[in-house]
Every structure is written in C-alpha cells, then in structure tokens.
mmCIF file of C-alpha atoms in Angstrom:
data_model
loop_
_atom_site.group_PDB
_atom_site.id
_atom_site.type_symbol
_atom_site.label_atom_id
_atom_site.label_comp_id
_atom_site.label_asym_id
_atom_site.label_seq_id
_atom_site.Cartn_x
_atom_site.Cartn_y
_atom_site.Cartn_z
ATOM 1 C CA UNK A 5 -0.120 0.074 0.050
ATOM 2 C CA UNK A 6 2.689 2.134 -1.201
ATOM 3 C CA UNK A 7 2.920 5.255 -2.822
ATOM 4 C CA UNK A 8 2.176 8.779 -1.870
ATOM 5 C CA UNK A 9 -0.387 11.669 -1.991
ATOM 6 C CA UNK A 10 0.930 14.889 -2.290
ATOM 7 C CA UNK A 11 -0.115 17.305 0.650
ATOM 8 C CA UNK A 12 -2.871 14.573 1.521
ATOM 9 C CA UNK A 13 -1.058 12.964 5.063
ATOM 10 C CA UNK A 14 -4.226 11.126 5.845
ATOM 11 C CA UNK A 15 -7.619 10.164 5.270
ATOM 12 C CA UNK A 16 -10.655 7.747 5.838
ATOM 13 C CA UNK A 17 -12.126 5.165 4.812
ATOM 14 C CA UNK A 18 -14.605 2.030 5.275
ATOM 15 C CA UNK A 19 -12.384 -0.853 6.906
ATOM 16 C CA UNK A 20 -15.173 -3.313 7.021
ATOM 17 C CA UNK A 21 -18.032 -3.811 4.982
ATOM 18 C CA UNK A 22 -21.766 -1.795 5.901
ATOM 19 C CA UNK A 23 -25.168 -2.014 5.271
ATOM 20 C CA UNK A 24 -27.882 -1.161 5.616
ATOM 21 C CA UNK A 25 -31.826 -0.492 4.649
ATOM 22 C CA UNK A 26 -34.761 1.715 4.403
ATOM 23 C CA UNK A 27 -38.282 1.032 2.863
ATOM 24 C CA UNK A 28 -40.687 3.757 1.561
ATOM 25 C CA UNK A 29 -44.410 3.173 0.535
ATOM 26 C CA UNK A 30 -42.978 -0.299 0.354
ATOM 27 C CA UNK A 31 -40.267 -0.051 -1.922
ATOM 28 C CA UNK A 32 -37.383 -1.248 -0.779
ATOM 29 C CA UNK A 33 -33.548 0.282 -0.814
ATOM 30 C CA UNK A 34 -30.715 -1.573 0.025
ATOM 31 C CA UNK A 35 -27.318 -0.336 0.589
ATOM 32 C CA UNK A 36 -23.903 -1.414 1.073
ATOM 33 C CA UNK A 37 -20.230 0.295 1.411
ATOM 34 C CA UNK A 38 -17.191 -1.159 0.603
ATOM 35 C CA UNK A 39 -13.734 -0.426 0.582
ATOM 36 C CA UNK A 40 -12.041 -0.495 -2.765
ATOM 37 C CA UNK A 41 -8.789 0.690 -4.278
ATOM 38 C CA UNK A 42 -9.398 1.161 -8.165
ATOM 39 C CA UNK A 43 -12.423 1.770 -10.568
ATOM 40 C CA UNK A 44 -12.124 -2.234 -11.572
ATOM 41 C CA UNK A 45 -12.787 -3.094 -7.860
ATOM 42 C CA UNK A 46 -15.780 -0.576 -7.517
ATOM 43 C CA UNK A 47 -16.925 -1.647 -10.553
ATOM 44 C CA UNK A 48 -16.609 -5.602 -9.768
ATOM 45 C CA UNK A 49 -18.898 -4.769 -6.618
ATOM 46 C CA UNK A 50 -21.796 -2.563 -8.303
ATOM 47 C CA UNK A 51 -21.637 -6.238 -10.722
ATOM 48 C CA UNK A 52 -21.693 -8.211 -7.405
ATOM 49 C CA UNK A 53 -24.849 -6.445 -6.031
ATOM 50 C CA UNK A 54 -26.773 -6.953 -9.836
ATOM 51 C CA UNK A 55 -26.002 -10.544 -9.847
ATOM 52 C CA UNK A 56 -27.205 -10.888 -5.926
ATOM 53 C CA UNK A 57 -30.101 -8.662 -6.668
ATOM 54 C CA UNK A 58 -30.663 -9.762 -9.730
ATOM 55 C CA UNK A 59 -34.633 -9.300 -9.472
ATOM 56 C CA UNK A 60 -34.153 -5.257 -8.490
ATOM 57 C CA UNK A 61 -35.129 -2.731 -10.695
ATOM 58 C CA UNK A 62 -32.214 -0.091 -9.807
ATOM 59 C CA UNK A 63 -28.703 -0.621 -8.526
ATOM 60 C CA UNK A 64 -27.719 2.876 -8.063
ATOM 61 C CA UNK A 65 -24.134 3.891 -6.827
ATOM 62 C CA UNK A 66 -21.520 6.673 -6.159
ATOM 63 C CA UNK A 67 -17.809 5.775 -5.433
ATOM 64 C CA UNK A 68 -15.211 8.291 -4.318
ATOM 65 C CA UNK A 69 -11.251 7.034 -4.841
ATOM 66 C CA UNK A 70 -7.671 8.296 -4.307
ATOM 67 C CA UNK A 71 -6.890 9.612 -1.061
ATOM 68 C CA UNK A 72 -7.314 13.449 -2.588
ATOM 69 C CA UNK A 73 -10.860 11.837 -3.559
ATOM 70 C CA UNK A 74 -9.809 13.038 -6.998
ATOM 71 C CA UNK A 75 -11.694 10.203 -9.437
ATOM 72 C CA UNK A 76 -15.537 10.518 -8.199
ATOM 73 C CA UNK A 77 -18.376 8.493 -10.181
ATOM 74 C CA UNK A 78 -22.206 8.214 -9.672
ATOM 75 C CA UNK A 79 -25.076 6.200 -10.999
ATOM 76 C CA UNK A 80 -28.645 6.686 -11.295
ATOM 77 C CA UNK A 81 -29.491 3.362 -12.844
ATOM 78 C CA UNK A 82 -32.242 4.613 -14.472
ATOM 79 C CA UNK A 83 -34.171 6.788 -12.342
ATOM 80 C CA UNK A 84 -34.930 10.466 -12.704
ATOM 81 C CA UNK A 85 -31.354 12.714 -13.197
ATOM 82 C CA UNK A 86 -30.089 13.461 -10.087
ATOM 83 C CA UNK A 87 -32.712 11.659 -7.637
ATOM 84 C CA UNK A 88 -29.834 8.662 -6.874
ATOM 85 C CA UNK A 89 -26.642 8.982 -8.147
ATOM 86 C CA UNK A 90 -25.410 12.403 -6.670
ATOM 87 C CA UNK A 91 -27.668 11.944 -3.351
ATOM 88 C CA UNK A 92 -25.148 8.869 -2.245
ATOM 89 C CA UNK A 93 -22.168 10.570 -3.428
ATOM 90 C CA UNK A 94 -23.370 13.678 -1.200
ATOM 91 C CA UNK A 95 -23.645 11.042 2.084
ATOM 92 C CA UNK A 96 -19.847 9.510 1.069
ATOM 93 C CA UNK A 97 -18.250 12.984 0.385
ATOM 94 C CA UNK A 98 -20.351 14.014 4.073
ATOM 95 C CA UNK A 99 -19.036 11.537 6.258
ATOM 96 C CA UNK A 100 -15.297 12.299 4.441
ATOM 97 C CA UNK A 101 -14.505 9.309 3.007
ATOM 98 C CA UNK A 102 -12.295 8.072 0.489
ATOM 99 C CA UNK A 103 -11.561 4.506 -1.453
ATOM 100 C CA UNK A 104 -15.192 3.937 -0.888
ATOM 101 C CA UNK A 105 -17.843 2.593 -3.445
ATOM 102 C CA UNK A 106 -21.760 2.501 -2.382
ATOM 103 C CA UNK A 107 -24.757 0.569 -3.855
ATOM 104 C CA UNK A 108 -27.928 0.995 -2.947
ATOM 105 C CA UNK A 109 -30.370 -1.565 -4.932
ATOM 106 C CA UNK A 110 -33.819 -0.821 -4.917
ATOM 107 C CA UNK A 111 -37.068 -3.280 -5.114
ATOM 108 C CA UNK A 112 -40.025 -0.953 -6.748
ATOM 109 C CA UNK A 113 -43.674 -1.379 -4.123
ATOM 110 C CA UNK A 114 -45.935 0.104 -6.520
ATOM 111 C CA UNK A 115 -45.892 3.121 -5.837
ATOM 112 C CA UNK A 116 -44.572 6.242 -7.537
ATOM 113 C CA UNK A 117 -41.869 8.545 -5.138
ATOM 114 C CA UNK A 118 -41.292 11.560 -7.093
ATOM 115 C CA UNK A 119 -38.400 13.218 -6.615
ATOM 116 C CA UNK A 120 -38.157 14.384 -3.617
ATOM 117 C CA UNK A 121 -38.898 11.237 -2.050
ATOM 118 C CA UNK A 122 -36.310 9.099 -4.179
ATOM 119 C CA UNK A 123 -33.814 11.783 -3.076
ATOM 120 C CA UNK A 124 -34.450 10.802 0.738
ATOM 121 C CA UNK A 125 -34.906 6.952 -0.128
ATOM 122 C CA UNK A 126 -31.362 6.666 -1.866
ATOM 123 C CA UNK A 127 -29.736 8.877 1.138
ATOM 124 C CA UNK A 128 -31.544 7.057 4.052
ATOM 125 C CA UNK A 129 -30.187 3.748 3.046
ATOM 126 C CA UNK A 130 -26.868 5.000 2.191
ATOM 127 C CA UNK A 131 -26.301 6.596 5.670
ATOM 128 C CA UNK A 132 -28.009 3.809 7.289
ATOM 129 C CA UNK A 133 -24.829 1.129 5.157
ATOM 130 C CA UNK A 134 -22.380 4.327 6.420
ATOM 131 C CA UNK A 135 -23.520 3.748 9.565
ATOM 132 C CA UNK A 136 -23.006 0.601 9.961
ATOM 133 C CA UNK A 137 -19.183 -0.260 8.773
ATOM 134 C CA UNK A 138 -16.282 0.218 10.157
ATOM 135 C CA UNK A 139 -14.320 3.117 9.731
ATOM 136 C CA UNK A 140 -10.396 3.547 10.076
ATOM 137 C CA UNK A 141 -7.934 6.876 9.695
ATOM 138 C CA UNK A 142 -5.376 6.293 6.887
ATOM 139 C CA UNK A 143 -2.200 7.936 7.734
ATOM 140 C CA UNK A 144 0.838 8.631 5.481
ATOM 141 C CA UNK A 145 3.532 6.132 7.360
ATOM 142 C CA UNK A 146 6.916 5.301 7.043
ATOM 143 C CA UNK A 147 7.287 1.292 7.981
ATOM 144 C CA UNK A 148 10.775 1.468 10.205
ATOM 145 C CA UNK A 149 12.762 -1.941 10.928
ATOM 146 C CA UNK A 150 14.701 -1.557 13.984
ATOM 147 C CA UNK A 151 17.631 -3.396 15.320
ATOM 148 C CA UNK A 152 19.174 -3.696 18.823
ATOM 149 C CA UNK A 153 21.193 -5.245 21.271
ATOM 150 C CA UNK A 154 18.737 -7.894 23.484
ATOM 151 C CA UNK A 155 19.834 -6.137 27.045
ATOM 152 C CA UNK A 156 18.031 -2.593 25.054
ATOM 153 C CA UNK A 157 15.006 -4.462 24.558
ATOM 154 C CA UNK A 158 13.064 -3.646 27.943
ATOM 155 C CA UNK A 159 13.482 -0.303 27.389
ATOM 156 C CA UNK A 160 12.805 0.300 23.865
ATOM 157 C CA UNK A 161 9.221 -1.387 24.471
ATOM 158 C CA UNK A 162 8.551 0.934 27.030
ATOM 159 C CA UNK A 163 9.650 3.632 24.852
ATOM 160 C CA UNK A 164 7.002 2.633 22.257
ATOM 161 C CA UNK A 165 4.440 1.489 24.451
ATOM 162 C CA UNK A 166 4.309 5.085 25.804
ATOM 163 C CA UNK A 167 4.456 6.430 22.308
ATOM 164 C CA UNK A 168 1.655 4.332 21.288
ATOM 165 C CA UNK A 169 3.217 1.723 18.782
ATOM 166 C CA UNK A 170 2.954 -1.727 18.868
ATOM 167 C CA UNK A 171 6.079 -3.283 17.232
ATOM 168 C CA UNK A 172 5.727 -6.134 14.983
ATOM 169 C CA UNK A 173 7.534 -8.804 13.362
ATOM 170 C CA UNK A 174 10.840 -9.342 16.002
ATOM 171 C CA UNK A 175 13.003 -11.659 15.139
ATOM 172 C CA UNK A 176 15.809 -12.949 17.589
ATOM 173 C CA UNK A 177 19.178 -13.504 16.588
ATOM 174 C CA UNK A 178 22.868 -12.227 17.496
ATOM 175 C CA UNK A 179 20.246 -9.512 18.596
ATOM 176 C CA UNK A 180 16.454 -8.331 18.751
ATOM 177 C CA UNK A 181 15.192 -6.742 15.043
ATOM 178 C CA UNK A 182 11.473 -5.581 15.040
ATOM 179 C CA UNK A 183 9.735 -3.251 12.794
ATOM 180 C CA UNK A 184 7.546 -0.072 13.625
ATOM 181 C CA UNK A 185 4.877 1.434 11.623
ATOM 182 C CA UNK A 186 4.475 5.562 12.462
ATOM 183 C CA UNK A 187 2.891 8.348 10.916
ATOM 184 C CA UNK A 188 5.300 9.796 8.729
ATOM 185 C CA UNK A 189 5.241 13.261 10.515
ATOM 186 C CA UNK A 190 5.975 11.226 13.661
ATOM 187 C CA UNK A 191 9.251 9.631 12.602
ATOM 188 C CA UNK A 192 11.350 11.382 12.664
ATOM 189 C CA UNK A 193 11.179 12.144 16.354
ATOM 190 C CA UNK A 194 10.226 8.702 17.099
ATOM 191 C CA UNK A 195 13.762 7.827 15.511
ATOM 192 C CA UNK A 196 15.640 10.365 17.392
ATOM 193 C CA UNK A 197 14.332 8.872 20.501
ATOM 194 C CA UNK A 198 14.945 5.739 19.604
ATOM 195 C CA UNK A 199 18.821 6.881 19.067
ATOM 196 C CA UNK A 200 19.272 8.945 22.442
ATOM 197 C CA UNK A 201 17.403 5.579 24.616
ATOM 198 C CA UNK A 202 19.948 3.011 22.812
ATOM 199 C CA UNK A 203 23.253 6.171 22.839
ATOM 200 C CA UNK A 204 22.864 5.224 19.251
ATOM 201 C CA UNK A 205 23.134 0.975 19.418
ATOM 202 C CA UNK A 206 20.296 1.016 17.571
ATOM 203 C CA UNK A 207 20.140 0.778 13.804
ATOM 204 C CA UNK A 208 17.141 2.565 12.042
ATOM 205 C CA UNK A 209 16.024 1.846 8.184
ATOM 206 C CA UNK A 210 12.952 2.765 6.213
ATOM 207 C CA UNK A 211 11.411 -0.297 4.357
ATOM 208 C CA UNK A 212 8.390 1.164 3.631
ATOM 209 C CA UNK A 213 6.094 4.416 3.102
ATOM 210 C CA UNK A 214 2.833 4.579 2.221
ATOM 211 C CA UNK A 215 -0.525 4.576 3.734
ATOM 212 C CA UNK A 216 -1.524 2.384 6.336
ATOM 213 C CA UNK A 217 -4.364 1.890 8.401
ATOM 214 C CA UNK A 218 -4.599 3.559 12.310
ATOM 215 C CA UNK A 219 -7.164 3.756 15.539
ATOM 216 C CA UNK A 220 -9.827 6.529 14.723
ATOM 217 C CA UNK A 221 -9.491 9.642 17.043
#
C-alpha cells in the first residue's frame, strides 16, 4: 500500500463493509458500502450487487477514489436524473470517506415516490450502510526496521508503548529486530528518541512508505 499523495497525509475509509435498509411506500432500498482501491474494484462491487439482487429494478451507486478524492462517479441507473447517484455521492463526501463505493439496490413497491421521495430514500439507505460500517483512519506512514542489542529490549518496548506504537515481526538472532509503523510526521521524532535511548546502538532503516490504517481518534 505504498505511494505518496502530495499534501494529503491522511484520509478516512471503510475497513469493514456496512449494510443498511430503508423502506418508503413498500419500495425497499438496500444499501452497501465497501472499501475499494480502483475503478475496477468498485465496478466489481456494483456487478456483484446486480448478480445478488438480480430481480431488483435499480442498482444505483457512487464512488470516491484516491486519498485526495480526485476520482468520483455517480449513477442513477435508470432513476430520474439526480435522484440517486448524486445523493449517494453526497453521503460519501459528507462522511469524509475516500476509496469507497456505495451501491443502493431498489425493489419497487408499486407506488411512485416522486423526486423528493427518491432523493430521501437513496440518501437514507446510503447513510444506514455507512453507519454500520467500520471506519479506519488511513495515515501516511513509514515502516521502520529496527535492530538493537538484547540488553536494550525492555527499555525500547517501554518507549514504544508510551508512544502508542506496537512493534511486530520481531526476530531474535544475535540482536533483536522488529518493525514499527509510524506516522510520517512523527518518524523523525521517534527515531531520534530511539537513538537517544540506545546511545546510538540502534540501527534503523525505512523499508516502506505509504498509507496504513490507524485507530480513529
């Protein structure tokens, strides 16, 4: 998951799909939101919804792609222009989400809803799906590989714990090696702290850089 995004250091996305439903005058609107990384992935989610709900009348959708949200698409899929795709897109945009697609499938209930009713229904179904999804904060990070002498391990682990950093891929050979993922803007400060803590004995190298999920808040 590497790659830079200019000044965009973080964005919010869906880490676990969400589903929601809204009913208006017997018309059922089934909403689904998923994380995607490309137009191909987004189109595949739409295609899967069409296949799953093959007997439904409309499969309206919208997506926003890229950490900067540069790629956007919305489709009314046969509904009156502007009553479905754009309202769904506004839900995604309003939630500040990127790299997501929302599909809202409609089963017609026999009563025409009018423009206002359609906008409300597609909006509500999209919001219900988003509300049930798990959200992750994707932050521009550096993956740093550390090597330190055994005798400094406890001190280092305490430092990392205090900095809310969880080490992983730990290896125990003649030294202790591990990886940490740190927000890019904190990396210099953290590395300087480790250098000071170990008296310069720690060896560090950045092995990857890109967007990684961090806890919300």
